[in-house]
């Protein structure tokens, strides 16, 4: 779209990552989604892309691998359990989700 000169712009990554024109079933958490052109780390060259993306991806990989190793039976306490989210217009984070380890 054309943005009028002098306008204020707020880029909302969470919204872009759920763009129906880009993703099939954008609200479904699909860890195998491919291709997955999300913009969680920004996009484009320096200044618009996260300098720590590789470290963040490695940290998340290690965290999930360790979680799977230490809690192999991790599951939702109730099949339809829903998480609660932090209140933020920029970063979406789960504050609680009832799970159990069997
Ligand atoms: C899941 C974790 C992370 C997410 C989702 C994330 C997301 C982002 C996003 C979207 C931007 C671009 C902001 C913009 O200009 O529009 C950014 C920039 C940046 N991030 Fe991250 N980040 C993460 C982790 C990290 C880590 C672990 C580090 C460092 C250890 C880091 C360091 C930076 C730096 C230095 C910039 C500014 C880059 C620049 O201006 O050239 N981030 N991040």
PDB file of N, CA and C in Angstrom, residues 31-101:
ATOM      1  N   UNK A  31       4.637 -26.761  13.383  1.00  0.00           N
ATOM      2  CA  UNK A  31       6.085 -26.719  13.517  1.00  0.00           C
ATOM      3  C   UNK A  31       6.781 -27.217  12.244  1.00  0.00           C
ATOM      4  N   UNK A  32       6.006 -27.910  11.377  1.00  0.00           N
ATOM      5  CA  UNK A  32       6.577 -28.440  10.128  1.00  0.00           C
ATOM      6  C   UNK A  32       6.245 -27.554   8.925  1.00  0.00           C
ATOM      7  N   UNK A  33       5.680 -26.391   9.142  1.00  0.00           N
ATOM      8  CA  UNK A  33       5.270 -25.529   8.029  1.00  0.00           C
ATOM      9  C   UNK A  33       6.455 -25.269   7.096  1.00  0.00           C
ATOM     10  N   UNK A  34       6.254 -25.502   5.808  1.00  0.00           N
ATOM     11  CA  UNK A  34       7.340 -25.296   4.844  1.00  0.00           C
ATOM     12  C   UNK A  34       6.767 -24.992   3.462  1.00  0.00           C
ATOM     13  N   UNK A  35       7.156 -23.901   2.833  1.00  0.00           N
ATOM     14  CA  UNK A  35       8.054 -22.874   3.366  1.00  0.00           C
ATOM     15  C   UNK A  35       7.374 -22.070   4.476  1.00  0.00           C
ATOM     16  N   UNK A  36       8.140 -21.386   5.262  1.00  0.00           N
ATOM     17  CA  UNK A  36       7.612 -20.643   6.402  1.00  0.00           C
ATOM     18  C   UNK A  36       8.219 -19.236   6.431  1.00  0.00           C
ATOM     19  N   UNK A  37       7.679 -18.356   5.569  1.00  0.00           N
ATOM     20  CA  UNK A  37       8.287 -17.023   5.444  1.00  0.00           C
ATOM     21  C   UNK A  37       7.859 -16.049   6.550  1.00  0.00           C
ATOM     22  N   UNK A  38       7.931 -16.503   7.811  1.00  0.00           N
ATOM     23  CA  UNK A  38       7.528 -15.625   8.923  1.00  0.00           C
ATOM     24  C   UNK A  38       8.545 -14.496   9.111  1.00  0.00           C
ATOM     25  N   UNK A  39       8.119 -13.471   9.830  1.00  0.00           N
ATOM     26  CA  UNK A  39       9.003 -12.321  10.048  1.00  0.00           C
ATOM     27  C   UNK A  39       9.250 -12.104  11.541  1.00  0.00           C
ATOM     28  N   UNK A  40       9.249 -13.198  12.321  1.00  0.00           N
ATOM     29  CA  UNK A  40       9.441 -13.071  13.768  1.00  0.00           C
ATOM     30  C   UNK A  40      10.776 -12.397  14.105  1.00  0.00           C
ATOM     31  N   UNK A  41      11.757 -12.566  13.247  1.00  0.00           N
ATOM     32  CA  UNK A  41      13.062 -11.935  13.485  1.00  0.00           C
ATOM     33  C   UNK A  41      13.251 -10.703  12.604  1.00  0.00           C
ATOM     34  N   UNK A  42      12.179 -10.175  12.085  1.00  0.00           N
ATOM     35  CA  UNK A  42      12.282  -9.053  11.167  1.00  0.00           C
ATOM     36  C   UNK A  42      12.505  -9.574   9.758  1.00  0.00           C
ATOM     37  N   UNK A  43      12.972  -8.718   8.875  1.00  0.00           N
ATOM     38  CA  UNK A  43      13.189  -9.126   7.496  1.00  0.00           C
ATOM     39  C   UNK A  43      14.148  -8.141   6.836  1.00  0.00           C
ATOM     40  N   UNK A  44      14.681  -8.552   5.719  1.00  0.00           N
ATOM     41  CA  UNK A  44      15.541  -7.669   4.945  1.00  0.00           C
ATOM     42  C   UNK A  44      16.926  -7.532   5.553  1.00  0.00           C
ATOM     43  N   UNK A  45      17.623  -6.479   5.175  1.00  0.00           N
ATOM     44  CA  UNK A  45      19.024  -6.321   5.585  1.00  0.00           C
ATOM     45  C   UNK A  45      19.157  -5.801   7.015  1.00  0.00           C
ATOM     46  N   UNK A  46      20.382  -5.488   7.391  1.00  0.00           N
ATOM     47  CA  UNK A  46      20.728  -4.915   8.690  1.00  0.00           C
ATOM     48  C   UNK A  46      19.728  -3.830   9.078  1.00  0.00           C
ATOM     49  N   UNK A  47      19.465  -3.681  10.353  1.00  0.00           N
ATOM     50  CA  UNK A  47      18.514  -2.728  10.958  1.00  0.00           C
ATOM     51  C   UNK A  47      17.099  -3.279  10.983  1.00  0.00           C
ATOM     52  N   UNK A  48      16.785  -4.181  10.081  1.00  0.00           N
ATOM     53  CA  UNK A  48      15.425  -4.706  10.084  1.00  0.00           C
ATOM     54  C   UNK A  48      15.411  -6.188  10.432  1.00  0.00           C
ATOM     55  N   UNK A  49      16.591  -6.758  10.597  1.00  0.00           N
ATOM     56  CA  UNK A  49      16.635  -8.180  10.911  1.00  0.00           C
ATOM     57  C   UNK A  49      17.410  -8.389  12.208  1.00  0.00           C
ATOM     58  N   UNK A  50      16.933  -9.329  13.019  1.00  0.00           N
ATOM     59  CA  UNK A  50      17.503  -9.579  14.348  1.00  0.00           C
ATOM     60  C   UNK A  50      18.952 -10.064  14.252  1.00  0.00           C
ATOM     61  N   UNK A  51      19.818  -9.353  14.947  1.00  0.00           N
ATOM     62  CA  UNK A  51      21.229  -9.731  14.964  1.00  0.00           C
ATOM     63  C   UNK A  51      21.429 -11.043  15.714  1.00  0.00           C
ATOM     64  N   UNK A  52      20.524 -11.350  16.653  1.00  0.00           N
ATOM     65  CA  UNK A  52      20.680 -12.546  17.478  1.00  0.00           C
ATOM     66  C   UNK A  52      19.848 -13.727  17.007  1.00  0.00           C
ATOM     67  N   UNK A  53      19.362 -13.690  15.758  1.00  0.00           N
ATOM     68  CA  UNK A  53      18.444 -14.738  15.281  1.00  0.00           C
ATOM     69  C   UNK A  53      19.068 -16.131  15.375  1.00  0.00           C
ATOM     70  N   UNK A  54      20.318 -16.276  14.965  1.00  0.00           N
ATOM     71  CA  UNK A  54      20.954 -17.601  15.003  1.00  0.00           C
ATOM     72  C   UNK A  54      21.087 -18.099  16.437  1.00  0.00           C
ATOM     73  N   UNK A  55      21.488 -17.196  17.348  1.00  0.00           N
ATOM     74  CA  UNK A  55      21.600 -17.585  18.754  1.00  0.00           C
ATOM     75  C   UNK A  55      20.223 -17.934  19.319  1.00  0.00           C
ATOM     76  N   UNK A  56      19.236 -17.117  19.001  1.00  0.00           N
ATOM     77  CA  UNK A  56      17.879 -17.376  19.504  1.00  0.00           C
ATOM     78  C   UNK A  56      17.366 -18.721  19.009  1.00  0.00           C
ATOM     79  N   UNK A  57      17.594 -19.014  17.701  1.00  0.00           N
ATOM     80  CA  UNK A  57      17.137 -20.299  17.159  1.00  0.00           C
ATOM     81  C   UNK A  57      17.839 -21.454  17.857  1.00  0.00           C
ATOM     82  N   UNK A  58      19.147 -21.309  18.123  1.00  0.00           N
ATOM     83  CA  UNK A  58      19.898 -22.366  18.804  1.00  0.00           C
ATOM     84  C   UNK A  58      19.384 -22.556  20.234  1.00  0.00           C
ATOM     85  N   UNK A  59      19.150 -21.439  20.935  1.00  0.00           N
ATOM     86  CA  UNK A  59      18.637 -21.520  22.310  1.00  0.00           C
ATOM     87  C   UNK A  59      17.288 -22.235  22.344  1.00  0.00           C
ATOM     88  N   UNK A  60      16.416 -21.882  21.400  1.00  0.00           N
ATOM     89  CA  UNK A  60      15.082 -22.504  21.359  1.00  0.00           C
ATOM     90  C   UNK A  60      15.208 -23.990  21.046  1.00  0.00           C
ATOM     91  N   UNK A  61      16.103 -24.334  20.109  1.00  0.00           N
ATOM     92  CA  UNK A  61      16.313 -25.740  19.745  1.00  0.00           C
ATOM     93  C   UNK A  61      16.786 -26.534  20.961  1.00  0.00           C
ATOM     94  N   UNK A  62      17.790 -26.007  21.674  1.00  0.00           N
ATOM     95  CA  UNK A  62      18.327 -26.702  22.846  1.00  0.00           C
ATOM     96  C   UNK A  62      17.251 -26.827  23.922  1.00  0.00           C
ATOM     97  N   UNK A  63      16.510 -25.737  24.151  1.00  0.00           N
ATOM     98  CA  UNK A  63      15.465 -25.752  25.182  1.00  0.00           C
ATOM     99  C   UNK A  63      14.411 -26.820  24.876  1.00  0.00           C
ATOM    100  N   UNK A  64      13.953 -26.877  23.618  1.00  0.00           N
ATOM    101  CA  UNK A  64      12.919 -27.853  23.265  1.00  0.00           C
ATOM    102  C   UNK A  64      13.469 -29.281  23.297  1.00  0.00           C
ATOM    103  N   UNK A  65      14.718 -29.469  22.867  1.00  0.00           N
ATOM    104  CA  UNK A  65      15.329 -30.803  22.929  1.00  0.00           C
ATOM    105  C   UNK A  65      15.455 -31.272  24.377  1.00  0.00           C
ATOM    106  N   UNK A  66      15.886 -30.365  25.261  1.00  0.00           N
ATOM    107  CA  UNK A  66      16.034 -30.730  26.675  1.00  0.00           C
ATOM    108  C   UNK A  66      14.678 -31.012  27.319  1.00  0.00           C
ATOM    109  N   UNK A  67      13.683 -30.198  26.953  1.00  0.00           N
ATOM    110  CA  UNK A  67      12.339 -30.416  27.491  1.00  0.00           C
ATOM    111  C   UNK A  67      11.825 -31.788  27.065  1.00  0.00           C
ATOM    112  N   UNK A  68      12.010 -32.130  25.801  1.00  0.00           N
ATOM    113  CA  UNK A  68      11.548 -33.435  25.289  1.00  0.00           C
ATOM    114  C   UNK A  68      12.318 -34.574  25.971  1.00  0.00           C
ATOM    115  N   UNK A  69      13.597 -34.359  26.243  1.00  0.00           N
ATOM    116  CA  UNK A  69      14.417 -35.402  26.874  1.00  0.00           C
ATOM    117  C   UNK A  69      14.031 -35.595  28.342  1.00  0.00           C
ATOM    118  N   UNK A  70      13.838 -34.486  29.051  1.00  0.00           N
ATOM    119  CA  UNK A  70      13.571 -34.573  30.495  1.00  0.00           C
ATOM    120  C   UNK A  70      12.113 -34.854  30.806  1.00  0.00           C
ATOM    121  N   UNK A  71      11.212 -34.478  29.929  1.00  0.00           N
ATOM    122  CA  UNK A  71       9.773 -34.668  30.181  1.00  0.00           C
ATOM    123  C   UNK A  71       9.121 -35.305  28.969  1.00  0.00           C
ATOM    124  N   UNK A  72       9.488 -36.565  28.646  1.00  0.00           N
ATOM    125  CA  UNK A  72       8.984 -37.177  27.414  1.00  0.00           C
ATOM    126  C   UNK A  72       7.470 -37.335  27.382  1.00  0.00           C
ATOM    127  N   UNK A  73       6.825 -37.425  28.551  1.00  0.00           N
ATOM    128  CA  UNK A  73       5.366 -37.614  28.559  1.00  0.00           C
ATOM    129  C   UNK A  73       4.592 -36.315  28.729  1.00  0.00           C
ATOM    130  N   UNK A  74       5.235 -35.205  28.437  1.00  0.00           N
ATOM    131  CA  UNK A  74       4.593 -33.904  28.638  1.00  0.00           C
ATOM    132  C   UNK A  74       3.309 -33.804  27.806  1.00  0.00           C
ATOM    133  N   UNK A  75       2.222 -33.442  28.464  1.00  0.00           N
ATOM    134  CA  UNK A  75       0.957 -33.301  27.746  1.00  0.00           C
ATOM    135  C   UNK A  75       0.066 -32.298  28.468  1.00  0.00           C
ATOM    136  N   UNK A  76      -0.951 -31.829  27.748  1.00  0.00           N
ATOM    137  CA  UNK A  76      -1.909 -30.904  28.348  1.00  0.00           C
ATOM    138  C   UNK A  76      -2.682 -31.621  29.446  1.00  0.00           C
ATOM    139  N   UNK A  77      -2.975 -30.923  30.549  1.00  0.00           N
ATOM    140  CA  UNK A  77      -3.774 -31.531  31.619  1.00  0.00           C
ATOM    141  C   UNK A  77      -5.172 -31.864  31.102  1.00  0.00           C
ATOM    142  N   UNK A  78      -5.722 -30.967  30.320  1.00  0.00           N
ATOM    143  CA  UNK A  78      -7.039 -31.189  29.711  1.00  0.00           C
ATOM    144  C   UNK A  78      -6.860 -31.070  28.201  1.00  0.00           C
ATOM    145  N   UNK A  79      -7.490 -31.943  27.407  1.00  0.00           N
ATOM    146  CA  UNK A  79      -7.295 -31.901  25.951  1.00  0.00           C
ATOM    147  C   UNK A  79      -7.589 -30.543  25.334  1.00  0.00           C
ATOM    148  N   UNK A  80      -8.562 -29.822  25.906  1.00  0.00           N
ATOM    149  CA  UNK A  80      -8.923 -28.524  25.324  1.00  0.00           C
ATOM    150  C   UNK A  80      -8.362 -27.357  26.143  1.00  0.00           C
ATOM    151  N   UNK A  81      -7.323 -27.635  26.951  1.00  0.00           N
ATOM    152  CA  UNK A  81      -6.725 -26.577  27.765  1.00  0.00           C
ATOM    153  C   UNK A  81      -6.207 -25.452  26.871  1.00  0.00           C
ATOM    154  N   UNK A  82      -6.446 -24.236  27.295  1.00  0.00           N
ATOM    155  CA  UNK A  82      -6.002 -23.062  26.535  1.00  0.00           C
ATOM    156  C   UNK A  82      -4.992 -22.273  27.372  1.00  0.00           C
ATOM    157  N   UNK A  83      -3.957 -21.751  26.725  1.00  0.00           N
ATOM    158  CA  UNK A  83      -3.005 -20.935  27.466  1.00  0.00           C
ATOM    159  C   UNK A  83      -3.564 -19.551  27.766  1.00  0.00           C
ATOM    160  N   UNK A  84      -3.000 -18.887  28.752  1.00  0.00           N
ATOM    161  CA  UNK A  84      -3.275 -17.464  28.933  1.00  0.00           C
ATOM    162  C   UNK A  84      -2.055 -16.716  28.414  1.00  0.00           C
ATOM    163  N   UNK A  85      -2.287 -15.528  27.861  1.00  0.00           N
ATOM    164  CA  UNK A  85      -1.221 -14.770  27.215  1.00  0.00           C
ATOM    165  C   UNK A  85      -0.950 -13.464  27.956  1.00  0.00           C
ATOM    166  N   UNK A  86       0.278 -13.004  27.851  1.00  0.00           N
ATOM    167  CA  UNK A  86       0.622 -11.703  28.404  1.00  0.00           C
ATOM    168  C   UNK A  86      -0.078 -10.614  27.593  1.00  0.00           C
ATOM    169  N   UNK A  87      -0.315  -9.493  28.244  1.00  0.00           N
ATOM    170  CA  UNK A  87      -0.989  -8.388  27.578  1.00  0.00           C
ATOM    171  C   UNK A  87       0.086  -7.495  26.965  1.00  0.00           C
ATOM    172  N   UNK A  88       0.191  -7.537  25.658  1.00  0.00           N
ATOM    173  CA  UNK A  88       1.191  -6.732  24.967  1.00  0.00           C
ATOM    174  C   UNK A  88       0.778  -6.584  23.513  1.00  0.00           C
ATOM    175  N   UNK A  89       1.010  -5.414  22.957  1.00  0.00           N
ATOM    176  CA  UNK A  89       0.690  -5.223  21.544  1.00  0.00           C
ATOM    177  C   UNK A  89       1.884  -5.581  20.666  1.00  0.00           C
ATOM    178  N   UNK A  90       3.003  -5.987  21.274  1.00  0.00           N
ATOM    179  CA  UNK A  90       4.204  -6.243  20.485  1.00  0.00           C
ATOM    180  C   UNK A  90       4.701  -7.673  20.604  1.00  0.00           C
ATOM    181  N   UNK A  91       4.825  -8.169  21.833  1.00  0.00           N
ATOM    182  CA  UNK A  91       5.346  -9.514  22.046  1.00  0.00           C
ATOM    183  C   UNK A  91       4.250 -10.375  22.653  1.00  0.00           C
ATOM    184  N   UNK A  92       3.990 -11.517  22.021  1.00  0.00           N
ATOM    185  CA  UNK A  92       2.936 -12.410  22.510  1.00  0.00           C
ATOM    186  C   UNK A  92       3.606 -13.534  23.281  1.00  0.00           C
ATOM    187  N   UNK A  93       3.320 -13.644  24.573  1.00  0.00           N
ATOM    188  CA  UNK A  93       3.948 -14.693  25.372  1.00  0.00           C
ATOM    189  C   UNK A  93       2.932 -15.420  26.215  1.00  0.00           C
ATOM    190  N   UNK A  94       3.108 -16.730  26.356  1.00  0.00           N
ATOM    191  CA  UNK A  94       2.228 -17.522  27.206  1.00  0.00           C
ATOM    192  C   UNK A  94       2.626 -17.298  28.658  1.00  0.00           C
ATOM    193  N   UNK A  95       1.646 -16.943  29.497  1.00  0.00           N
ATOM    194  CA  UNK A  95       1.932 -16.769  30.920  1.00  0.00           C
ATOM    195  C   UNK A  95       1.610 -18.031  31.714  1.00  0.00           C
ATOM    196  N   UNK A  96       0.657 -18.832  31.247  1.00  0.00           N
ATOM    197  CA  UNK A  96       0.376 -20.093  31.938  1.00  0.00           C
ATOM    198  C   UNK A  96      -0.314 -21.073  30.997  1.00  0.00           C
ATOM    199  N   UNK A  97      -0.010 -22.335  31.227  1.00  0.00           N
ATOM    200  CA  UNK A  97      -0.647 -23.425  30.482  1.00  0.00           C
ATOM    201  C   UNK A  97      -0.503 -24.679  31.348  1.00  0.00           C
ATOM    202  N   UNK A  98      -1.638 -25.263  31.711  1.00  0.00           N
ATOM    203  CA  UNK A  98      -1.616 -26.419  32.613  1.00  0.00           C
ATOM    204  C   UNK A  98      -1.161 -27.664  31.863  1.00  0.00           C
ATOM    205  N   UNK A  99       0.006 -28.202  32.240  1.00  0.00           N
ATOM    206  CA  UNK A  99       0.536 -29.424  31.615  1.00  0.00           C
ATOM    207  C   UNK A  99       0.912 -30.419  32.718  1.00  0.00           C
ATOM    208  N   UNK A 100       1.071 -31.655  32.326  1.00  0.00           N
ATOM    209  CA  UNK A 100       1.469 -32.694  33.266  1.00  0.00           C
ATOM    210  C   UNK A 100       2.522 -33.577  32.604  1.00  0.00           C
ATOM    211  N   UNK A 101       3.303 -34.246  33.440  1.00  0.00           N
ATOM    212  CA  UNK A 101       4.320 -35.172  32.939  1.00  0.00           C
ATOM    213  C   UNK A 101       3.929 -36.565  33.400  1.00  0.00           C
TER     214      UNK A 101
END
